[in-house]
Amino acid sequence: MSAVMPTYGRLPLEACKGEGAWLFDEQGNAYLDTFTGIAVCSLGHANPEIADVVASQARTLVHCSNFFHINSQEQLAEKLCQISGMDNVFFGNSGAEANECAIKIARMFASHKGISQPKIITTEHSFHGRTLATLSATGNPKVQKGFEPLVSGFVQVPYNDIAAVERLSNDPDIVAIMIEPVQGEGGVNVPADDYLNSIRALCDQNDWLLIADEIQTGIARTGQWFAYQHADITPDVVTSAKALGNGVPIGACLTHGKAAKLLQAGNHGSTYGGNPLSTSVAKKVLEIIERDGLVKQAEIQGAKLLQSLKARLLAHEKIKDIRGLGMMVGIELDQDCADLMKRGIDRGVLVNVTQGHVVRLLPALNMSDSQLDDLIDKICSLIEDYLAE
Ligand code: PLP
């Protein structure tokens, strides 16, 4: 029996080594990875430039605490603000921590307004993390079951339903809306083109903070640095993690305007957050994405991926929909298909299935064209053969 707490249903694969778009098991079998550790290793596994930064920073200074100035943290914050249009950044170690920070900012905003029982709007089928506050914000009862009482102050509306948000406009206790620009765990749900703009307008009318959870969609995944940039809006708060560290844990909560002034000394903190190791790595991640034009490449390769999958699979009667934005694509089947993850392993391709029936693809952003062709072929054959049985 394993000494590890059994919180994960594991697949029958022990990953021992990675190289770019490929993972390898102990026997040396290769697996083309379309999942990148849940949208984390966007620059590929064991990226040599990232490995160099990890090694050299580990030999220089891993950690010193936020009692001291940390140059790489300052530089990373500056770069994040430049690419996002935000004003300042708090660093933590994960997505859930970044969202906790965002929720605390909304609570502090409420406190300044004299609202004692504040509420934050979130959406059905959303995912915001596994801490108590973030699971309470999450629109999935399975994540919450057994952990009651939940943190109070979250109200949920259906995703992509602006009228449902409008109906809450006269509730004086609402202070913020927290939203994924494309829902990831919820099944790669891409909202209508004007949805985020309408949300921004409602936030402005009602003096609510707009919190964009970009933990899965951010850092070039959708063909913009952040997915809200497709809508050409500026949120008040943006959260980031996952691909920001390419596997080295880091989370960031970015704020703009009035939201940037709410947390002051003593209001929030983290022992590890923003340490020299994680911030040096994240700086390098952003540098590589910029140098190699990967924001644009995500847009171009993502469009090719989506079109190719549609051309080959969409006519199939058991495929309900194929959708996505950039290199974030979902193939919705009209039946449960969770066992496709295991089938994929048997055929040397790693896929994720979310919501039981949506195959979710989050491949590396720096794949070669021939790797992308290989990926498209492997995914289509996997699903076609599966559906033919
Ligand atoms: N928010 C979104 C949109 C996510 O997809 C995730 C993780 O999948 C999280 C938050 C939580 O991030 P973490 O697992 O790093 O705490």
mmCIF file of C-alpha atoms and ligand atoms in Angstrom:
data_model
loop_
_atom_site.group_PDB
_atom_site.id
_atom_site.type_symbol
_atom_site.label_atom_id
_atom_site.label_comp_id
_atom_site.label_asym_id
_atom_site.label_seq_id
_atom_site.Cartn_x
_atom_site.Cartn_y
_atom_site.Cartn_z
ATOM 1 C CA MET A 1 0.000 0.000 0.000
ATOM 2 C CA SER A 2 1.270 3.456 -0.869
ATOM 3 C CA ALA A 3 2.290 5.829 1.895
ATOM 4 C CA VAL A 4 0.985 8.696 -0.249
ATOM 5 C CA MET A 5 -2.505 9.897 0.680
ATOM 6 C CA PRO A 6 -4.869 8.467 -1.942
ATOM 7 C CA THR A 7 -6.278 11.770 -3.206
ATOM 8 C CA TYR A 8 -5.563 11.047 -6.888
ATOM 9 C CA GLY A 9 -6.902 8.385 -9.229
ATOM 10 C CA ARG A 10 -3.651 7.497 -11.000
ATOM 11 C CA LEU A 11 -3.242 6.309 -14.558
ATOM 12 C CA PRO A 12 -1.047 3.264 -15.219
ATOM 13 C CA LEU A 13 2.085 5.147 -16.246
ATOM 14 C CA GLU A 14 5.168 6.078 -14.301
ATOM 15 C CA ALA A 15 6.712 9.076 -16.022
ATOM 16 C CA CYS A 16 10.474 9.066 -15.526
ATOM 17 C CA LYS A 17 11.829 11.485 -18.059
ATOM 18 C CA GLY A 18 10.654 14.240 -20.369
ATOM 19 C CA GLU A 19 12.009 15.841 -23.491
ATOM 20 C CA GLY A 20 10.065 18.606 -25.228
ATOM 21 C CA ALA A 21 6.668 17.273 -26.262
ATOM 22 C CA TRP A 22 7.554 13.733 -25.121
ATOM 23 C CA LEU A 23 7.347 11.831 -21.844
ATOM 24 C CA PHE A 24 9.121 8.507 -21.269
ATOM 25 C CA ASP A 25 8.455 5.643 -18.865
ATOM 26 C CA GLU A 26 11.022 3.442 -17.173
ATOM 27 C CA GLN A 27 11.138 1.014 -20.092
ATOM 28 C CA GLY A 28 11.979 3.914 -22.428
ATOM 29 C CA ASN A 29 8.550 3.935 -24.116
ATOM 30 C CA ALA A 30 7.762 7.385 -25.529
ATOM 31 C CA TYR A 31 4.437 9.193 -25.145
ATOM 32 C CA LEU A 32 3.446 12.289 -27.086
ATOM 33 C CA ASP A 33 2.094 14.595 -24.406
ATOM 34 C CA THR A 34 -0.939 16.737 -25.260
ATOM 35 C CA PHE A 35 -1.579 17.499 -21.609
ATOM 36 C CA THR A 36 1.742 19.072 -20.448
ATOM 37 C CA GLY A 37 1.108 18.361 -16.757
ATOM 38 C CA ILE A 38 -2.251 20.216 -16.899
ATOM 39 C CA ALA A 39 -1.182 23.219 -19.005
ATOM 40 C CA VAL A 40 2.061 23.691 -17.099
ATOM 41 C CA CYS A 41 4.987 22.664 -19.326
ATOM 42 C CA SER A 42 4.149 24.960 -22.240
ATOM 43 C CA LEU A 43 7.823 25.167 -23.205
ATOM 44 C CA GLY A 44 8.138 21.388 -23.200
ATOM 45 C CA HIS A 45 9.495 18.952 -20.633
ATOM 46 C CA ALA A 46 13.015 19.386 -19.297
ATOM 47 C CA ASN A 47 13.468 22.527 -21.364
ATOM 48 C CA PRO A 48 17.279 22.949 -21.450
ATOM 49 C CA GLU A 49 17.233 26.740 -21.045
ATOM 50 C CA ILE A 50 14.923 26.469 -18.027
ATOM 51 C CA ALA A 51 17.098 23.676 -16.622
ATOM 52 C CA ASP A 52 20.129 25.965 -16.880
ATOM 53 C CA VAL A 53 18.362 28.702 -14.917
ATOM 54 C CA VAL A 54 17.236 26.212 -12.248
ATOM 55 C CA ALA A 55 20.780 24.877 -11.872
ATOM 56 C CA SER A 56 22.582 28.203 -11.829
ATOM 57 C CA GLN A 57 20.036 29.869 -9.508
ATOM 58 C CA ALA A 58 20.157 26.845 -7.190
ATOM 59 C CA ARG A 59 23.906 27.362 -6.921
ATOM 60 C CA THR A 60 23.487 31.104 -6.303
ATOM 61 C CA LEU A 61 20.439 31.594 -4.044
ATOM 62 C CA VAL A 62 17.275 29.485 -3.848
ATOM 63 C CA HIS A 63 15.483 31.329 -1.090
ATOM 64 C CA CYS A 64 15.947 34.204 1.313
ATOM 65 C CA SER A 65 12.362 35.222 2.390
ATOM 66 C CA ASN A 66 10.404 38.350 1.665
ATOM 67 C CA PHE A 67 12.118 40.150 4.519
ATOM 68 C CA PHE A 68 14.617 41.151 1.844
ATOM 69 C CA HIS A 69 14.536 42.759 -1.594
ATOM 70 C CA ILE A 70 14.610 40.180 -4.385
ATOM 71 C CA ASN A 71 15.792 41.537 -7.702
ATOM 72 C CA SER A 72 14.382 38.752 -9.889
ATOM 73 C CA GLN A 73 10.984 39.206 -8.187
ATOM 74 C CA GLU A 74 11.002 42.928 -9.019
ATOM 75 C CA GLN A 75 11.984 42.247 -12.621
ATOM 76 C CA LEU A 76 9.385 39.524 -13.074
ATOM 77 C CA ALA A 77 6.649 41.766 -11.629
ATOM 78 C CA GLU A 78 7.638 44.512 -14.030
ATOM 79 C CA LYS A 79 7.533 42.186 -17.030
ATOM 80 C CA LEU A 80 4.171 40.729 -15.980
ATOM 81 C CA CYS A 81 2.740 44.243 -15.650
ATOM 82 C CA GLN A 82 4.115 45.154 -19.080
ATOM 83 C CA ILE A 83 2.502 42.199 -20.844
ATOM 84 C CA SER A 84 -0.793 42.423 -18.954
ATOM 85 C CA GLY A 85 -1.439 46.148 -18.459
ATOM 86 C CA MET A 86 -1.636 45.597 -14.687
ATOM 87 C CA ASP A 87 0.058 47.770 -12.022
ATOM 88 C CA ASN A 88 1.525 45.406 -9.420
ATOM 89 C CA VAL A 89 1.865 41.732 -8.463
ATOM 90 C CA PHE A 90 1.757 39.481 -5.387
ATOM 91 C CA PHE A 91 3.624 36.180 -5.712
ATOM 92 C CA GLY A 92 2.562 32.850 -4.216
ATOM 93 C CA ASN A 93 3.232 29.245 -5.131
ATOM 94 C CA SER A 94 0.167 27.902 -6.928
ATOM 95 C CA GLY A 95 -3.025 28.758 -8.728
ATOM 96 C CA ALA A 96 -5.206 28.315 -5.675
ATOM 97 C CA GLU A 97 -2.965 30.679 -3.713
ATOM 98 C CA ALA A 98 -3.164 33.288 -6.468
ATOM 99 C CA ASN A 99 -6.958 33.036 -6.323
ATOM 100 C CA GLU A 100 -6.951 33.215 -2.509
ATOM 101 C CA CYS A 101 -5.116 36.495 -2.868
ATOM 102 C CA ALA A 102 -7.724 37.715 -5.374
ATOM 103 C CA ILE A 103 -10.548 36.751 -3.002
ATOM 104 C CA LYS A 104 -8.827 38.577 -0.130
ATOM 105 C CA ILE A 105 -8.524 41.655 -2.356
ATOM 106 C CA ALA A 106 -12.279 41.498 -3.062
ATOM 107 C CA ARG A 107 -12.967 41.175 0.669
ATOM 108 C CA MET A 108 -10.718 44.156 1.436
ATOM 109 C CA PHE A 109 -12.469 46.139 -1.297
ATOM 110 C CA ALA A 110 -15.770 45.333 0.444
ATOM 111 C CA SER A 111 -14.357 46.342 3.794
ATOM 112 C CA HIS A 112 -13.321 49.742 2.395
ATOM 113 C CA LYS A 113 -16.853 50.179 1.053
ATOM 114 C CA GLY A 114 -18.366 49.275 4.432
ATOM 115 C CA ILE A 115 -19.964 46.061 3.142
ATOM 116 C CA SER A 116 -19.900 43.482 5.931
ATOM 117 C CA GLN A 117 -21.368 40.455 4.116
ATOM 118 C CA PRO A 118 -19.759 40.714 0.658
ATOM 119 C CA LYS A 119 -20.500 38.373 -2.207
ATOM 120 C CA ILE A 120 -18.443 37.402 -5.238
ATOM 121 C CA ILE A 121 -20.136 36.106 -8.383
ATOM 122 C CA THR A 122 -18.600 32.956 -9.878
ATOM 123 C CA THR A 123 -19.869 30.621 -12.594
ATOM 124 C CA GLU A 124 -21.242 27.104 -12.817
ATOM 125 C CA HIS A 125 -18.666 24.514 -13.990
ATOM 126 C CA SER A 126 -15.818 26.823 -13.004
ATOM 127 C CA PHE A 127 -12.692 25.635 -11.230
ATOM 128 C CA HIS A 128 -10.695 27.927 -8.972
ATOM 129 C CA GLY A 129 -8.706 25.568 -6.714
ATOM 130 C CA ARG A 130 -8.799 23.215 -3.726
ATOM 131 C CA THR A 131 -8.259 25.494 -0.728
ATOM 132 C CA LEU A 132 -11.370 26.215 1.319
ATOM 133 C CA ALA A 133 -12.082 29.622 -0.214
ATOM 134 C CA THR A 134 -11.271 28.583 -3.777
ATOM 135 C CA LEU A 135 -13.291 25.357 -3.602
ATOM 136 C CA SER A 136 -16.188 27.424 -2.257
ATOM 137 C CA ALA A 137 -15.812 29.680 -5.307
ATOM 138 C CA THR A 138 -15.677 26.664 -7.640
ATOM 139 C CA GLY A 139 -18.815 25.764 -9.570
ATOM 140 C CA ASN A 140 -18.596 22.022 -9.043
ATOM 141 C CA PRO A 141 -20.403 20.370 -6.101
ATOM 142 C CA LYS A 142 -18.082 17.309 -6.288
ATOM 143 C CA VAL A 143 -15.119 19.480 -5.288
ATOM 144 C CA GLN A 144 -17.078 20.847 -2.310
ATOM 145 C CA LYS A 145 -18.733 17.686 -0.986
ATOM 146 C CA GLY A 146 -17.665 16.813 2.556
ATOM 147 C CA PHE A 147 -15.986 20.144 3.226
ATOM 148 C CA GLU A 148 -19.041 22.018 4.443
ATOM 149 C CA PRO A 149 -19.517 24.579 5.838
ATOM 150 C CA LEU A 150 -18.165 26.304 2.745
ATOM 151 C CA VAL A 151 -16.684 29.773 2.895
ATOM 152 C CA SER A 152 -19.686 32.055 2.519
ATOM 153 C CA GLY A 153 -20.086 34.894 0.059
ATOM 154 C CA PHE A 154 -20.115 33.218 -3.355
ATOM 155 C CA VAL A 155 -23.107 33.293 -5.699
ATOM 156 C CA GLN A 156 -23.129 31.320 -8.902
ATOM 157 C CA VAL A 157 -24.544 32.075 -12.305
ATOM 158 C CA PRO A 158 -24.495 29.967 -15.485
ATOM 159 C CA TYR A 159 -21.385 30.621 -17.607
ATOM 160 C CA ASN A 160 -21.785 32.716 -20.751
ATOM 161 C CA ASP A 161 -25.127 34.080 -19.542
ATOM 162 C CA ILE A 162 -24.855 37.849 -19.241
ATOM 163 C CA ALA A 163 -28.535 38.272 -18.303
ATOM 164 C CA ALA A 164 -27.952 36.156 -15.177
ATOM 165 C CA VAL A 165 -25.189 38.547 -14.103
ATOM 166 C CA GLU A 166 -27.351 41.547 -14.936
ATOM 167 C CA ARG A 167 -30.079 40.242 -12.639
ATOM 168 C CA LEU A 168 -27.651 40.513 -9.701
ATOM 169 C CA SER A 169 -26.958 44.177 -10.412
ATOM 170 C CA ASN A 170 -29.246 45.465 -7.692
ATOM 171 C CA ASP A 171 -27.713 43.294 -4.961
ATOM 172 C CA PRO A 172 -25.718 45.824 -2.889
ATOM 173 C CA ASP A 173 -23.517 43.112 -1.327
ATOM 174 C CA ILE A 174 -21.887 42.019 -4.607
ATOM 175 C CA VAL A 175 -18.315 43.309 -4.831
ATOM 176 C CA ALA A 176 -16.666 41.257 -7.579
ATOM 177 C CA ILE A 177 -17.013 38.663 -10.293
ATOM 178 C CA MET A 178 -14.380 35.979 -10.709
ATOM 179 C CA ILE A 179 -14.305 34.310 -14.087
ATOM 180 C CA GLU A 180 -12.220 32.073 -16.343
ATOM 181 C CA PRO A 181 -12.048 33.728 -19.814
ATOM 182 C CA VAL A 182 -12.270 30.159 -21.175
ATOM 183 C CA GLN A 183 -13.363 27.472 -18.714
ATOM 184 C CA GLY A 184 -10.748 24.718 -18.578
ATOM 185 C CA GLU A 185 -11.775 21.982 -16.131
ATOM 186 C CA GLY A 186 -15.402 22.784 -17.017
ATOM 187 C CA GLY A 187 -14.879 21.378 -20.527
ATOM 188 C CA VAL A 188 -13.027 24.016 -22.584
ATOM 189 C CA ASN A 189 -16.021 26.341 -22.715
ATOM 190 C CA VAL A 190 -15.413 29.375 -24.913
ATOM 191 C CA PRO A 191 -17.918 32.167 -24.237
ATOM 192 C CA ALA A 192 -19.582 34.421 -26.834
ATOM 193 C CA ASP A 193 -17.304 37.096 -28.317
ATOM 194 C CA ASP A 194 -18.921 39.957 -26.376
ATOM 195 C CA TYR A 195 -19.285 38.126 -23.021
ATOM 196 C CA LEU A 196 -16.181 39.503 -21.295
ATOM 197 C CA ASN A 197 -16.840 43.011 -22.620
ATOM 198 C CA SER A 198 -20.371 42.860 -21.199
ATOM 199 C CA ILE A 199 -19.018 41.586 -17.866
ATOM 200 C CA ARG A 200 -16.519 44.483 -17.818
ATOM 201 C CA ALA A 201 -19.320 46.970 -18.516
ATOM 202 C CA LEU A 202 -21.453 45.554 -15.684
ATOM 203 C CA CYS A 203 -18.479 45.727 -13.306
ATOM 204 C CA ASP A 204 -17.965 49.380 -14.227
ATOM 205 C CA GLN A 205 -21.664 50.223 -13.791
ATOM 206 C CA ASN A 206 -21.885 48.498 -10.401
ATOM 207 C CA ASP A 207 -18.406 49.225 -9.009
ATOM 208 C CA TRP A 208 -17.493 45.526 -8.913
ATOM 209 C CA LEU A 209 -13.990 44.161 -9.349
ATOM 210 C CA LEU A 210 -13.441 41.977 -12.393
ATOM 211 C CA ILE A 211 -11.157 39.071 -11.459
ATOM 212 C CA ALA A 212 -9.879 37.050 -14.433
ATOM 213 C CA ASP A 213 -8.706 33.577 -13.427
ATOM 214 C CA GLU A 214 -6.020 33.031 -16.085
ATOM 215 C CA ILE A 215 -4.335 30.157 -14.313
ATOM 216 C CA GLN A 216 -5.024 27.776 -17.195
ATOM 217 C CA THR A 217 -5.552 30.266 -20.040
ATOM 218 C CA GLY A 218 -2.672 32.661 -19.323
ATOM 219 C CA ILE A 219 0.958 32.872 -20.469
ATOM 220 C CA ALA A 220 0.288 32.579 -24.218
ATOM 221 C CA ARG A 221 -1.905 29.436 -24.098
ATOM 222 C CA THR A 222 -4.802 30.923 -26.091
ATOM 223 C CA GLY A 223 -2.804 33.009 -28.573
ATOM 224 C CA GLN A 224 -2.589 36.130 -26.401
ATOM 225 C CA TRP A 225 -0.460 36.598 -23.294
ATOM 226 C CA PHE A 226 -3.743 36.462 -21.366
ATOM 227 C CA ALA A 227 -7.098 35.357 -22.755
ATOM 228 C CA TYR A 228 -8.916 38.537 -21.663
ATOM 229 C CA GLN A 229 -6.768 40.367 -24.235
ATOM 230 C CA HIS A 230 -8.879 38.779 -27.001
ATOM 231 C CA ALA A 231 -11.709 40.954 -25.647
ATOM 232 C CA ASP A 232 -9.499 44.031 -25.339
ATOM 233 C CA ILE A 233 -10.523 44.727 -21.737
ATOM 234 C CA THR A 234 -8.512 45.374 -18.574
ATOM 235 C CA PRO A 235 -9.565 43.352 -15.533
ATOM 236 C CA ASP A 236 -8.984 44.704 -12.019
ATOM 237 C CA VAL A 237 -7.318 41.458 -10.918
ATOM 238 C CA VAL A 238 -5.657 38.694 -12.949
ATOM 239 C CA THR A 239 -4.406 35.410 -11.501
ATOM 240 C CA SER A 240 -1.677 33.315 -13.080
ATOM 241 C CA ALA A 241 0.247 30.125 -12.236
ATOM 242 C CA LYS A 242 0.797 26.842 -14.152
ATOM 243 C CA ALA A 243 2.754 27.795 -17.324
ATOM 244 C CA LEU A 244 4.363 30.779 -15.604
ATOM 245 C CA GLY A 245 6.944 28.439 -14.057
ATOM 246 C CA ASN A 246 6.980 25.634 -16.682
ATOM 247 C CA GLY A 247 6.825 23.198 -13.744
ATOM 248 C CA VAL A 248 8.598 25.177 -11.036
ATOM 249 C CA PRO A 249 5.809 26.157 -8.603
ATOM 250 C CA ILE A 250 4.789 29.806 -8.763
ATOM 251 C CA GLY A 251 1.527 31.740 -8.605
ATOM 252 C CA ALA A 252 0.879 35.409 -9.219
ATOM 253 C CA CYS A 253 -1.978 37.790 -8.475
ATOM 254 C CA LEU A 254 -1.818 40.901 -10.655
ATOM 255 C CA THR A 255 -3.832 44.007 -9.856
ATOM 256 C CA HIS A 256 -4.802 47.225 -11.616
ATOM 257 C CA GLY A 257 -6.060 50.663 -10.567
ATOM 258 C CA LYS A 258 -8.010 50.731 -7.321
ATOM 259 C CA ALA A 259 -7.417 46.994 -6.778
ATOM 260 C CA ALA A 260 -3.656 47.618 -6.726
ATOM 261 C CA LYS A 261 -3.890 49.721 -3.571
ATOM 262 C CA LEU A 262 -5.958 47.420 -1.378
ATOM 263 C CA LEU A 263 -3.378 45.091 0.189
ATOM 264 C CA GLN A 264 -0.766 46.827 2.297
ATOM 265 C CA ALA A 265 2.090 45.662 4.540
ATOM 266 C CA GLY A 266 0.859 42.978 6.914
ATOM 267 C CA ASN A 267 -2.291 42.128 4.917
ATOM 268 C CA HIS A 268 -0.912 39.143 3.019
ATOM 269 C CA GLY A 269 2.224 37.067 2.687
ATOM 270 C CA SER A 270 3.895 33.799 1.774
ATOM 271 C CA THR A 271 7.170 32.277 2.957
ATOM 272 C CA TYR A 272 8.205 30.892 -0.420
ATOM 273 C CA GLY A 273 6.225 33.245 -2.672
ATOM 274 C CA GLY A 274 8.370 35.044 -5.236
ATOM 275 C CA ASN A 275 11.660 33.501 -4.128
ATOM 276 C CA PRO A 276 14.776 33.858 -6.292
ATOM 277 C CA LEU A 277 14.450 30.376 -7.798
ATOM 278 C CA SER A 278 10.838 30.542 -8.985
ATOM 279 C CA THR A 279 11.017 34.155 -10.154
ATOM 280 C CA SER A 280 14.265 33.620 -12.103
ATOM 281 C CA VAL A 281 12.644 30.682 -13.847
ATOM 282 C CA ALA A 282 9.430 32.586 -14.623
ATOM 283 C CA LYS A 283 11.444 35.501 -16.000
ATOM 284 C CA LYS A 284 13.142 33.069 -18.356
ATOM 285 C CA VAL A 285 9.797 31.541 -19.355
ATOM 286 C CA LEU A 286 8.475 34.955 -20.422
ATOM 287 C CA GLU A 287 11.741 35.789 -22.178
ATOM 288 C CA ILE A 288 11.634 32.568 -24.241
ATOM 289 C CA ILE A 289 7.963 33.043 -25.165
ATOM 290 C CA GLU A 290 8.697 36.587 -26.349
ATOM 291 C CA ARG A 291 11.967 35.762 -28.152
ATOM 292 C CA ASP A 292 10.463 32.789 -29.987
ATOM 293 C CA GLY A 293 7.161 34.457 -30.898
ATOM 294 C CA LEU A 294 5.146 31.772 -29.092
ATOM 295 C CA VAL A 295 2.101 33.965 -28.485
ATOM 296 C CA LYS A 296 1.590 34.204 -32.245
ATOM 297 C CA GLN A 297 2.621 30.580 -32.730
ATOM 298 C CA ALA A 298 -0.063 29.476 -30.243
ATOM 299 C CA GLU A 299 -2.632 31.340 -32.316
ATOM 300 C CA ILE A 300 -1.445 29.862 -35.628
ATOM 301 C CA GLN A 301 -0.851 26.294 -34.458
ATOM 302 C CA GLY A 302 -4.024 26.386 -32.371
ATOM 303 C CA ALA A 303 -6.081 27.388 -35.417
ATOM 304 C CA LYS A 304 -4.505 24.559 -37.414
ATOM 305 C CA LEU A 305 -5.155 22.067 -34.611
ATOM 306 C CA LEU A 306 -8.799 23.106 -34.313
ATOM 307 C CA GLN A 307 -9.433 23.124 -38.077
ATOM 308 C CA SER A 308 -7.736 19.763 -38.632
ATOM 309 C CA LEU A 309 -9.656 18.097 -35.824
ATOM 310 C CA LYS A 310 -12.927 19.534 -37.102
ATOM 311 C CA ALA A 311 -12.196 18.445 -40.673
ATOM 312 C CA ARG A 312 -11.505 14.870 -39.658
ATOM 313 C CA LEU A 313 -13.767 14.280 -36.655
ATOM 314 C CA LEU A 314 -16.712 16.645 -36.605
ATOM 315 C CA ALA A 315 -18.840 14.698 -39.083
ATOM 316 C CA HIS A 316 -18.797 11.706 -36.729
ATOM 317 C CA GLU A 317 -22.229 11.228 -35.194
ATOM 318 C CA LYS A 318 -20.786 10.702 -31.720
ATOM 319 C CA ILE A 319 -18.790 13.931 -31.723
ATOM 320 C CA LYS A 320 -20.964 16.734 -30.385
ATOM 321 C CA ASP A 321 -18.598 19.672 -30.673
ATOM 322 C CA ILE A 322 -14.970 20.663 -31.194
ATOM 323 C CA ARG A 323 -14.036 24.045 -29.756
ATOM 324 C CA GLY A 324 -11.151 26.016 -28.370
ATOM 325 C CA LEU A 325 -8.981 29.081 -28.409
ATOM 326 C CA GLY A 326 -5.313 28.868 -29.399
ATOM 327 C CA MET A 327 -3.640 25.746 -28.040
ATOM 328 C CA MET A 328 -6.547 24.938 -25.721
ATOM 329 C CA VAL A 329 -8.948 22.605 -27.464
ATOM 330 C CA GLY A 330 -11.856 20.441 -26.343
ATOM 331 C CA ILE A 331 -13.470 17.581 -28.256
ATOM 332 C CA GLU A 332 -16.882 16.853 -26.783
ATOM 333 C CA LEU A 333 -18.271 13.347 -27.246
ATOM 334 C CA ASP A 334 -21.892 12.412 -26.709
ATOM 335 C CA GLN A 335 -20.815 9.653 -24.324
ATOM 336 C CA ASP A 336 -18.570 9.132 -21.339
ATOM 337 C CA CYS A 337 -15.014 8.590 -22.557
ATOM 338 C CA ALA A 338 -12.797 8.823 -19.480
ATOM 339 C CA ASP A 339 -11.131 5.535 -20.449
ATOM 340 C CA LEU A 340 -9.624 7.284 -23.494
ATOM 341 C CA MET A 341 -6.837 8.434 -21.174
ATOM 342 C CA LYS A 342 -5.779 4.830 -20.614
ATOM 343 C CA ARG A 343 -6.272 3.931 -24.297
ATOM 344 C CA GLY A 344 -4.002 6.826 -25.172
ATOM 345 C CA ILE A 345 -1.247 5.475 -22.946
ATOM 346 C CA ASP A 346 -1.473 2.113 -24.716
ATOM 347 C CA ARG A 347 -0.982 3.956 -28.028
ATOM 348 C CA GLY A 348 1.753 6.344 -26.965
ATOM 349 C CA VAL A 349 -0.271 9.540 -26.679
ATOM 350 C CA LEU A 350 -1.305 11.272 -23.480
ATOM 351 C CA VAL A 351 -4.716 12.953 -23.441
ATOM 352 C CA ASN A 352 -6.874 14.296 -20.665
ATOM 353 C CA VAL A 353 -10.635 13.873 -20.378
ATOM 354 C CA THR A 354 -12.534 16.414 -18.317
ATOM 355 C CA GLN A 355 -16.188 16.381 -17.244
ATOM 356 C CA GLY A 356 -16.201 12.695 -18.245
ATOM 357 C CA HIS A 357 -16.822 13.362 -21.937
ATOM 358 C CA VAL A 358 -14.572 16.214 -23.174
ATOM 359 C CA VAL A 359 -11.110 15.340 -24.496
ATOM 360 C CA ARG A 360 -8.965 18.323 -23.516
ATOM 361 C CA LEU A 361 -5.792 19.125 -25.440
ATOM 362 C CA LEU A 362 -3.209 21.516 -23.974
ATOM 363 C CA PRO A 363 -0.037 20.749 -25.944
ATOM 364 C CA ALA A 364 3.321 22.476 -25.668
ATOM 365 C CA LEU A 365 3.462 25.857 -27.407
ATOM 366 C CA ASN A 366 6.855 25.251 -29.008
ATOM 367 C CA MET A 367 6.058 22.075 -30.967
ATOM 368 C CA SER A 368 7.462 21.757 -34.450
ATOM 369 C CA ASP A 369 4.998 21.614 -37.362
ATOM 370 C CA SER A 370 5.726 17.922 -37.862
ATOM 371 C CA GLN A 371 5.124 17.208 -34.171
ATOM 372 C CA LEU A 372 1.789 18.992 -34.442
ATOM 373 C CA ASP A 373 0.877 16.919 -37.528
ATOM 374 C CA ASP A 374 1.839 13.772 -35.624
ATOM 375 C CA LEU A 375 -0.264 14.882 -32.666
ATOM 376 C CA ILE A 376 -3.322 15.581 -34.843
ATOM 377 C CA ASP A 377 -3.013 12.191 -36.497
ATOM 378 C CA LYS A 378 -2.564 10.329 -33.219
ATOM 379 C CA ILE A 379 -5.529 12.064 -31.560
ATOM 380 C CA CYS A 380 -7.847 11.526 -34.537
ATOM 381 C CA SER A 381 -6.919 7.831 -34.862
ATOM 382 C CA LEU A 382 -7.304 7.306 -31.122
ATOM 383 C CA ILE A 383 -10.813 8.780 -31.104
ATOM 384 C CA GLU A 384 -11.912 7.226 -34.412
ATOM 385 C CA ASP A 385 -10.843 3.748 -33.320
ATOM 386 C CA TYR A 386 -12.459 4.234 -29.925
ATOM 387 C CA LEU A 387 -15.761 5.267 -31.465
ATOM 388 C CA ALA A 388 -15.655 2.464 -34.022
ATOM 389 C CA GLU A 389 -15.733 -0.216 -31.326
HETATM 390 N N1 PLP B 1 -7.902 28.053 -11.548
HETATM 391 C C1 PLP B 1 -7.961 27.394 -12.707
HETATM 392 C C2 PLP B 1 -8.702 27.972 -13.871
HETATM 393 C C3 PLP B 1 -7.333 26.142 -12.825
HETATM 394 O O1 PLP B 1 -7.420 25.471 -13.988
HETATM 395 C C4 PLP B 1 -6.653 25.611 -11.715
HETATM 396 C C5 PLP B 1 -6.023 24.277 -11.797
HETATM 397 O O2 PLP B 1 -6.331 23.443 -12.603
HETATM 398 C C6 PLP B 1 -6.607 26.351 -10.531
HETATM 399 C C7 PLP B 1 -7.240 27.561 -10.494
HETATM 400 C C8 PLP B 1 -5.874 25.826 -9.327
HETATM 401 O O3 PLP B 1 -4.511 25.853 -9.524
HETATM 402 P P1 PLP B 1 -3.522 24.986 -8.605
HETATM 403 O O4 PLP B 1 -3.829 23.552 -8.848
HETATM 404 O O5 PLP B 1 -2.155 25.408 -9.047
HETATM 405 O O6 PLP B 1 -3.799 25.393 -7.184
#
